[in-house]
CSV table of C-alpha atoms in Angstrom, one decimal:
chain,number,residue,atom,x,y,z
N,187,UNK,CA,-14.5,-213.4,16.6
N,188,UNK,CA,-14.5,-209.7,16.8
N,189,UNK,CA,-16.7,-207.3,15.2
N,190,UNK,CA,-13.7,-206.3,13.2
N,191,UNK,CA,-13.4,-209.5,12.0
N,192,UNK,CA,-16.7,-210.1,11.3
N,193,UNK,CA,-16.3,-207.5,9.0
N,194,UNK,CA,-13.5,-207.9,7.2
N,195,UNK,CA,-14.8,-211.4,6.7
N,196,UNK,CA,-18.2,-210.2,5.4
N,197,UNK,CA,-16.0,-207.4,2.9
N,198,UNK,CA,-13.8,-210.2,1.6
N,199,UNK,CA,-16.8,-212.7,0.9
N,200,UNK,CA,-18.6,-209.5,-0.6
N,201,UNK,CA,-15.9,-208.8,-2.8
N,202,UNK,CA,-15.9,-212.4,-4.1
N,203,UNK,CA,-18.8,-212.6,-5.0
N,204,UNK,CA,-18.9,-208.8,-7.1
N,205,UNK,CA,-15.8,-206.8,-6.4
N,206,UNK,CA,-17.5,-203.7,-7.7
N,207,UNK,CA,-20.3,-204.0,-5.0
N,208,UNK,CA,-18.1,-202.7,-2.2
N,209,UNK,CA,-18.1,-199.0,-4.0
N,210,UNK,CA,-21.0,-197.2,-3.9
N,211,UNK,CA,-22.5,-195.8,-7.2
N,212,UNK,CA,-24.1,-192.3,-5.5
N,213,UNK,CA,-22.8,-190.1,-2.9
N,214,UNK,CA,-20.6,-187.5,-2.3
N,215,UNK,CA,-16.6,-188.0,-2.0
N,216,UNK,CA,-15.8,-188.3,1.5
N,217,UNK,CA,-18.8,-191.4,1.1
N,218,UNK,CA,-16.8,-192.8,-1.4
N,219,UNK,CA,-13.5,-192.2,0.3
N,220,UNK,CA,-14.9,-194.0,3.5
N,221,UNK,CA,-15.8,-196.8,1.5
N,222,UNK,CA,-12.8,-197.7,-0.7
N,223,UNK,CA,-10.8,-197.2,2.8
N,224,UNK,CA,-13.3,-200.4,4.1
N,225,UNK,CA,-12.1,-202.0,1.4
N,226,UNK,CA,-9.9,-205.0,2.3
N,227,UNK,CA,-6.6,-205.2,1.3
N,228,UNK,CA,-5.4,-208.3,-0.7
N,229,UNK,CA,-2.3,-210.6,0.5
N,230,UNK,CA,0.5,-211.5,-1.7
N,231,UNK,CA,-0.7,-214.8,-2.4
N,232,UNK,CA,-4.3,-213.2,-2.7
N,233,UNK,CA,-2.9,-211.0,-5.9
N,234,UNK,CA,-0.4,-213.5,-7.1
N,235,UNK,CA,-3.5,-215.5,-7.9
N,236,UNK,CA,-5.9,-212.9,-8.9
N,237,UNK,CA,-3.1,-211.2,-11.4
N,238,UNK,CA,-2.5,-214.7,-13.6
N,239,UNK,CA,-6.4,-215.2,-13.3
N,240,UNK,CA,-6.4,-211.8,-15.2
N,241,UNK,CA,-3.2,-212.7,-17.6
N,242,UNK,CA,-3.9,-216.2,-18.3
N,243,UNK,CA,-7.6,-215.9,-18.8
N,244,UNK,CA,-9.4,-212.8,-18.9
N,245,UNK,CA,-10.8,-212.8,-15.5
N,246,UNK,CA,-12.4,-209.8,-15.2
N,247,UNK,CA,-13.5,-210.2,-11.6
N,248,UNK,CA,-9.8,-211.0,-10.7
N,249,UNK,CA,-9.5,-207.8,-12.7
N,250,UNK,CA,-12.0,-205.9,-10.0
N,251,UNK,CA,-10.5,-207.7,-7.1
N,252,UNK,CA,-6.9,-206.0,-7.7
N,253,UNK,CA,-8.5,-202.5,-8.5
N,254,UNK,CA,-11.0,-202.4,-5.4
N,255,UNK,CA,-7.7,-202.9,-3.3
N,256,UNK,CA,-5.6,-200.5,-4.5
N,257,UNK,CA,-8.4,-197.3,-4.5
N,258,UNK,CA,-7.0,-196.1,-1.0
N,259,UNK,CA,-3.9,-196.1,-2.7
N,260,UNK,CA,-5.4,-193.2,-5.5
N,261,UNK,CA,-7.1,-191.3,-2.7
N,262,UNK,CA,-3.8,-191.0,-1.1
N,263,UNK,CA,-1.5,-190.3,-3.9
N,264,UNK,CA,-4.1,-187.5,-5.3
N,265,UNK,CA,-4.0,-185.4,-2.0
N,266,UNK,CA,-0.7,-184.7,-2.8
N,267,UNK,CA,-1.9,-182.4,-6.0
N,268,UNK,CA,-4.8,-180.7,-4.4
N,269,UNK,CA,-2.6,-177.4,-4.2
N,270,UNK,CA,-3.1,-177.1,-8.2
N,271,UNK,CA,-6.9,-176.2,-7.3
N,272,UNK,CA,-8.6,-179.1,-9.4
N,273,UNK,CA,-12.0,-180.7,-7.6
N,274,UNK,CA,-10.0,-183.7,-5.6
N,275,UNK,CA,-12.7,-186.1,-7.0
N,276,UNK,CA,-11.3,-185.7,-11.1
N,277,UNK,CA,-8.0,-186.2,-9.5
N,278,UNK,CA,-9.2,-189.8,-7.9
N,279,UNK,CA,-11.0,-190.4,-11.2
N,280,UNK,CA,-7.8,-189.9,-13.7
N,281,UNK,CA,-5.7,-191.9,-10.7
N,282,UNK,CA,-8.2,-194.2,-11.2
N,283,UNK,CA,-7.9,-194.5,-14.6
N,284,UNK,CA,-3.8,-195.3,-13.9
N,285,UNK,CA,-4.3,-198.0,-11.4
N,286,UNK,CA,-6.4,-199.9,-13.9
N,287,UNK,CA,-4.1,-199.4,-17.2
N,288,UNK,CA,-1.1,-200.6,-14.4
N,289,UNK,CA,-3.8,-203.5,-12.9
N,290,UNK,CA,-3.9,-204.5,-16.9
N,291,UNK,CA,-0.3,-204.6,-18.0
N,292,UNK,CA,0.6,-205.9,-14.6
N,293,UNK,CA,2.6,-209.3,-14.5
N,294,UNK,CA,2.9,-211.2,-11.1
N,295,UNK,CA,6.2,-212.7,-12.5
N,296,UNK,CA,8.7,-209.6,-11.9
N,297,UNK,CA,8.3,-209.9,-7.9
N,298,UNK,CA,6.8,-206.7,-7.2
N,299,UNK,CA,3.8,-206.2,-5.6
N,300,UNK,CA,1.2,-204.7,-7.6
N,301,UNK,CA,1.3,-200.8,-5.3
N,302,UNK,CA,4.7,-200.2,-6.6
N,303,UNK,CA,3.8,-201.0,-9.9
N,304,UNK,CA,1.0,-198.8,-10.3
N,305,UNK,CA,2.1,-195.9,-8.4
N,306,UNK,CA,3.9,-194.7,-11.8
N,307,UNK,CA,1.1,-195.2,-13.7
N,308,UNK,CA,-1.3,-193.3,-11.1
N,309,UNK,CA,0.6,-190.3,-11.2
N,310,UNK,CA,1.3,-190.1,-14.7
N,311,UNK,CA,-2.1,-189.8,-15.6
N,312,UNK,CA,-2.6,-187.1,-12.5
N,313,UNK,CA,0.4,-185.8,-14.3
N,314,UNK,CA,-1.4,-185.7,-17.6
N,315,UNK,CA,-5.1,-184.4,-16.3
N,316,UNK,CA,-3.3,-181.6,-14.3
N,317,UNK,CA,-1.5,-180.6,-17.0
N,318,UNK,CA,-4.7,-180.5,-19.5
N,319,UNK,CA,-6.8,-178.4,-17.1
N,320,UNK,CA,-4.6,-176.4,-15.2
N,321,UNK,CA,-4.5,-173.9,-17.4
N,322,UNK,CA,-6.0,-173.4,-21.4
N,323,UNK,CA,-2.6,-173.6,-22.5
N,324,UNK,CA,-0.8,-176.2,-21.9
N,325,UNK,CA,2.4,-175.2,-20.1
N,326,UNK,CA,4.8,-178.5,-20.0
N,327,UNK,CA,5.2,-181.0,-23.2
N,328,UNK,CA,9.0,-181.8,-23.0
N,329,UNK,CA,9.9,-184.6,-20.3
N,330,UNK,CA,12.3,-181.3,-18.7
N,331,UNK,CA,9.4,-179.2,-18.7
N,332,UNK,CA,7.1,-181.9,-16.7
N,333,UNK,CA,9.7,-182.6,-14.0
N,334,UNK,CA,10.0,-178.5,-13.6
N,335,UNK,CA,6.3,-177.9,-13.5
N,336,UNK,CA,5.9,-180.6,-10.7
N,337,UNK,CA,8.8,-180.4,-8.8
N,338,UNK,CA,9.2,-176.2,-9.0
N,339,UNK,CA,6.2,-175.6,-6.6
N,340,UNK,CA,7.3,-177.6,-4.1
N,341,UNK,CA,11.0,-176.3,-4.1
N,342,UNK,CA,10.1,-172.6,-3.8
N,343,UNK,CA,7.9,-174.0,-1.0
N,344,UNK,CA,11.5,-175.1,1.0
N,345,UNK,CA,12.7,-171.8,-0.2
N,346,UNK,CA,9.9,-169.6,1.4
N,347,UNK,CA,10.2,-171.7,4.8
N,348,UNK,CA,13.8,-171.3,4.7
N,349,UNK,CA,13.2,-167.4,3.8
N,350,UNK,CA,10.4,-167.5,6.7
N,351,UNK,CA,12.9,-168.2,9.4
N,352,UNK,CA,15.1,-165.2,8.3
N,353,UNK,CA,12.0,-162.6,7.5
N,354,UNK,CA,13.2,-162.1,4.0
N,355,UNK,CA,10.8,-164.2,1.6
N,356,UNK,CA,10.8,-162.9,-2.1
N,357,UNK,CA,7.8,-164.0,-4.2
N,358,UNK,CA,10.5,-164.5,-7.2
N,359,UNK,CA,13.6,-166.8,-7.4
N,360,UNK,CA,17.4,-165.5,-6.3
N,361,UNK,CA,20.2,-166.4,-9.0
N,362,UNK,CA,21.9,-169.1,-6.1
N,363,UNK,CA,18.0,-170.5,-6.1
N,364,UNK,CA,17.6,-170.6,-9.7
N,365,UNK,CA,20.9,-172.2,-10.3
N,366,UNK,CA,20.5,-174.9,-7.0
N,367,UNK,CA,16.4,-175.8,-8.8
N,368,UNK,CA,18.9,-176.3,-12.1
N,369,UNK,CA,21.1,-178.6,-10.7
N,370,UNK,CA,18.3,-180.5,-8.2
N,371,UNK,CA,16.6,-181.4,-11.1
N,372,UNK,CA,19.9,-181.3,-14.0
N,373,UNK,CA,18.2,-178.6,-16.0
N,374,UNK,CA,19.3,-175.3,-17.6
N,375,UNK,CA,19.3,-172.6,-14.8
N,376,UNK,CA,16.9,-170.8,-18.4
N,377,UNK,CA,14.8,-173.3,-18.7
N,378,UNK,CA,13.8,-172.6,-14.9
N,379,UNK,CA,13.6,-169.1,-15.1
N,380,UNK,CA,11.2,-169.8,-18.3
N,381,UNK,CA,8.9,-171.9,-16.2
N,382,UNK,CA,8.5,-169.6,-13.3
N,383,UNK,CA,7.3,-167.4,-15.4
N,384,UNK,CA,4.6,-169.4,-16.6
N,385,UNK,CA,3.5,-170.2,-13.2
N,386,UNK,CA,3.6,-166.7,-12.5
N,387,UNK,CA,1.4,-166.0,-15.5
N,388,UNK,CA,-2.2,-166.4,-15.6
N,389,UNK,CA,-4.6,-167.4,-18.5
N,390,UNK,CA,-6.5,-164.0,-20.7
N,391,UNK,CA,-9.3,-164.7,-22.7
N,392,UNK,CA,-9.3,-163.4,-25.9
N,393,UNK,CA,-12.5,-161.5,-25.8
N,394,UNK,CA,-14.7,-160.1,-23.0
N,395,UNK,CA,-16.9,-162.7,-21.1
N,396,UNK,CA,-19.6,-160.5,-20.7
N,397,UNK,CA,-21.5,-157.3,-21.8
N,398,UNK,CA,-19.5,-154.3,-20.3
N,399,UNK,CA,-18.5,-151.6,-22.8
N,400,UNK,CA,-15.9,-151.3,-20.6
N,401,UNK,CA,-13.8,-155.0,-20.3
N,402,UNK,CA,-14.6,-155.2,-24.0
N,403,UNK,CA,-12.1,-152.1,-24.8
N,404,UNK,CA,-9.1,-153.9,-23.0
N,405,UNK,CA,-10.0,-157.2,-24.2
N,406,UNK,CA,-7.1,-159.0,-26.2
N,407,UNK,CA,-8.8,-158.8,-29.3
N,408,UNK,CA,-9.4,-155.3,-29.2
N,409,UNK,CA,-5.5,-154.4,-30.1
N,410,UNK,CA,-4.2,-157.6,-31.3
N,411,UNK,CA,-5.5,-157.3,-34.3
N,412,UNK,CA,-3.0,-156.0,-37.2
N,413,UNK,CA,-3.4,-152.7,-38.7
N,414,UNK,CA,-0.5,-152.5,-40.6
N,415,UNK,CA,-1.9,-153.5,-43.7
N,416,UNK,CA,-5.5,-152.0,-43.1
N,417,UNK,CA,-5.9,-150.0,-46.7
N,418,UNK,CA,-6.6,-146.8,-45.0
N,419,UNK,CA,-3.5,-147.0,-43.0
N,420,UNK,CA,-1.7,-148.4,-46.1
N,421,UNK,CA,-2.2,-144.8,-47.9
N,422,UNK,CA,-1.7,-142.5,-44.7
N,423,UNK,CA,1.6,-144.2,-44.8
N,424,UNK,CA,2.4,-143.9,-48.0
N,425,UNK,CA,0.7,-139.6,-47.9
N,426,UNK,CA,3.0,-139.5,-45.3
N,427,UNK,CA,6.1,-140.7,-46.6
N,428,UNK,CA,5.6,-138.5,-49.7
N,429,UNK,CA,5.4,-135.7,-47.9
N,430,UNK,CA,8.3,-136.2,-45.6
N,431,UNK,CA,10.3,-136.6,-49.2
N,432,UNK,CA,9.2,-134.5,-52.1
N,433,UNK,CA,6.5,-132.4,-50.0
N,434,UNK,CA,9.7,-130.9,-48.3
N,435,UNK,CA,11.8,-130.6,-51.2
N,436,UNK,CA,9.1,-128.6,-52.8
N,437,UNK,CA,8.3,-126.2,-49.5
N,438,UNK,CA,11.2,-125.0,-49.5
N,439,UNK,CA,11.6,-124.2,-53.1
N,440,UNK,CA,8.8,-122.5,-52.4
N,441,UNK,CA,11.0,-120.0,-50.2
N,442,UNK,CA,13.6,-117.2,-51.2
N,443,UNK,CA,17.3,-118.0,-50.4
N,444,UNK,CA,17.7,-116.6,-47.2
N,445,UNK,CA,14.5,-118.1,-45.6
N,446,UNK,CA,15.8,-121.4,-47.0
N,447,UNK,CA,18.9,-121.4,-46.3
N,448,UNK,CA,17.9,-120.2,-42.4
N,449,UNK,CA,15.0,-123.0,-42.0
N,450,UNK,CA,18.1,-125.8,-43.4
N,451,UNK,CA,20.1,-124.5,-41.1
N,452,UNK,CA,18.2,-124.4,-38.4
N,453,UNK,CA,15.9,-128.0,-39.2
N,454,UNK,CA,17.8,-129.9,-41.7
N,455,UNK,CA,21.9,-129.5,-41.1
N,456,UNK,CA,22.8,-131.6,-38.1
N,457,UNK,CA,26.3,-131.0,-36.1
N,458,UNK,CA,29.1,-133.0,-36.1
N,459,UNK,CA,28.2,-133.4,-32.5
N,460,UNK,CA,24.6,-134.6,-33.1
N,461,UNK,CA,23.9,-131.7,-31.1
N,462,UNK,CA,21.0,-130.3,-34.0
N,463,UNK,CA,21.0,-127.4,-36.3
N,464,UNK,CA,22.4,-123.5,-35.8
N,465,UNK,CA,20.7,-121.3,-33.0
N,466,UNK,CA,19.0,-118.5,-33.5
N,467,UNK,CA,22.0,-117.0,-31.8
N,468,UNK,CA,24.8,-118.6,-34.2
N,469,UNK,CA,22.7,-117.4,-37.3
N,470,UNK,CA,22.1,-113.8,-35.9
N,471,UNK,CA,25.7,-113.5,-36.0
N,472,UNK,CA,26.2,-114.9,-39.3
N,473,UNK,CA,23.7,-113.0,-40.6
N,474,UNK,CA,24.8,-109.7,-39.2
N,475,UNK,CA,20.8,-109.1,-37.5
N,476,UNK,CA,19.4,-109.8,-34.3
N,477,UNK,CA,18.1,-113.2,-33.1
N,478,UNK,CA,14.7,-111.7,-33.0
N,479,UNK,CA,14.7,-111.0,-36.7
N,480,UNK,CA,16.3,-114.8,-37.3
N,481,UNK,CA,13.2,-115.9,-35.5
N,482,UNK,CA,10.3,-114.0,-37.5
N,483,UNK,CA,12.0,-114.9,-40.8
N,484,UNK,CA,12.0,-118.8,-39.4
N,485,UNK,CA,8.4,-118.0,-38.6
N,486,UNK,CA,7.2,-116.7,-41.9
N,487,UNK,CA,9.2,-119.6,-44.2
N,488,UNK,CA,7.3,-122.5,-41.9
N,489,UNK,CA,3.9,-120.8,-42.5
N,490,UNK,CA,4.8,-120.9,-46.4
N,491,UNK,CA,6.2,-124.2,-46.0
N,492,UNK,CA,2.8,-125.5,-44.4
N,493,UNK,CA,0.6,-123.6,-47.3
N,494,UNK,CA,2.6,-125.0,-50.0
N,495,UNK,CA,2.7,-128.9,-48.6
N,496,UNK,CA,-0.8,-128.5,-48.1
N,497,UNK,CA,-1.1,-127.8,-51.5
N,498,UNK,CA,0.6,-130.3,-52.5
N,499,UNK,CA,-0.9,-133.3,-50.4
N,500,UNK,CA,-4.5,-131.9,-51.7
């Protein structure tokens, strides 16, 4: 018999006897990934057997048996999400999770093997932990939103190599793009455009992390906080709007009826045009002086004006 053999025969009486003693319980990952990879790999018969050990009676070693098998099967479906940047070894451990909810609802009656049962429930619950973590807020809960958060990467991916080969890759999606993701995966060409843009984004904390005067001024909660009905800013408003109204109205009472009627003229009458008041120029004529004089009477009304809406907001 070959050392090979020997092996497999020693793994298989091993995991017998305790399926769970074929894992080891400390070590780093790629010690754990060499050792569910050494794990042997059960025949049909083998899980047949083991599955109605575990629906008829309970069996939790038949239980272990089907798990300990299918662990290479995690390892390899996880690789395929380490471009989200989450440690590879939560991403085994929430695959993990999956295989054993699948090993659990599992029935050896349908005529599938147990691998392409519990490749749905592997990813879904990648699906679930990447969309937890990968950001604070969570950026997918409708069903359309999930298939466009995991399939979107991948398609601007074929985009950019495509884009490679002609020297013109754009970071953001063309219309023909956005409209061929829409129908690849039979969404609305808005709902893509909405999601890119939350890829694009990036999470902001709502106040500084540390102790610098400086990322505290541009932190989020320095400006998002409403002023609008801060009291002070409650009664400028309402000094203001006083002012703009019966403040006025009572400067220019304030005025003889020249100097008014220059200052509405010049301020307060717009054109049919929308082009403003009279210039200095029109009014000179009108007026039958120079512009010069239009201009030191204008002068003289505004400083009244200011004295007597001074007075009036004291």
């Amino acid at each position: 018999m070959s050392e090979h053999s020997m092996n497999m025969s020693t793994a298989n009486a091993v995991a017998l006897r305790d399926p769970w003693a074929l894992v080891p319980s400390l070590g780093n990952l790629d010690a754990y990934i060499s050792a569910v990879n050494r794990i042997p790999l059960l025949s049909l018969e083998e899980e047949q057997e083991c599955a109605k050990r575990l629906r008829d009676h309970g069996d939790v070693q038949a239980a272990g048996r089907l798990v300990l098998s299918h662990l290479r099967l995690v390892v390899s479906v996880s690789r395929q999400y380490l471009g989200y940047g989450l440690p590879h070894g939560d991403l085994i451990q929430e695959g993990n999770v999956g295989l054993m909810k699948a090993v659990k609802r599992f029935d050896p009656e349908q005529g599938v093997r147990l691998v392409s049962y519990a490749l749905h429930w592997i990813k879904a619950e990648i699906h679930e932990y990447i969309l937890r973590n990968w950001r604070m807020v969570k950026l997918a809960t409708t069903k359309a939103q999930r298939k466009l958060f995991f399939n979107l990467r991948s398609l601007k991916q074929g985009f950019k190599n495509e884009a490679d080969d002609a020297r013109s890759y754009r970071n953001s999606l063309s219309g023909d793009e956005v409209r061929s993701v829409a129908e690849q995966l039979n969404v609305k060409p808005e709902e893509v455009l909405e999601m890119e843009t939350r890829l694009s984004g990036g999470d902001v904390a709502l106040e500084p992390q540390g102790d610098d005067n400086e990322e505290a001024a541009f932190a989020p909660i320095a400006y998002l906080a409403d002023e609008a009905s801060e009291p002070t800013r409650v009664l400028e408003a309402r000094r203001r709007d006083a002012l703009a109204s019966d403040g006025i109205l009572r400067a220019l009472d304030a005025l003889d009826a020249r100097s008014r009627r220059i200052v509405e003229q010049r301020w307060l009458d717009v054109n049919d045009d929308s082009s403003g008041g009279k210039t200095l120029h029109e009014l000179a004529a009108e007026y039958g002086v120079s512009a010069e004089r239009i201009r030191q009477i204008e002068v003289a009304a505004m400083k009244k004006m200011r004295k007597a809406m001074e007075a009036t907001a004291a």
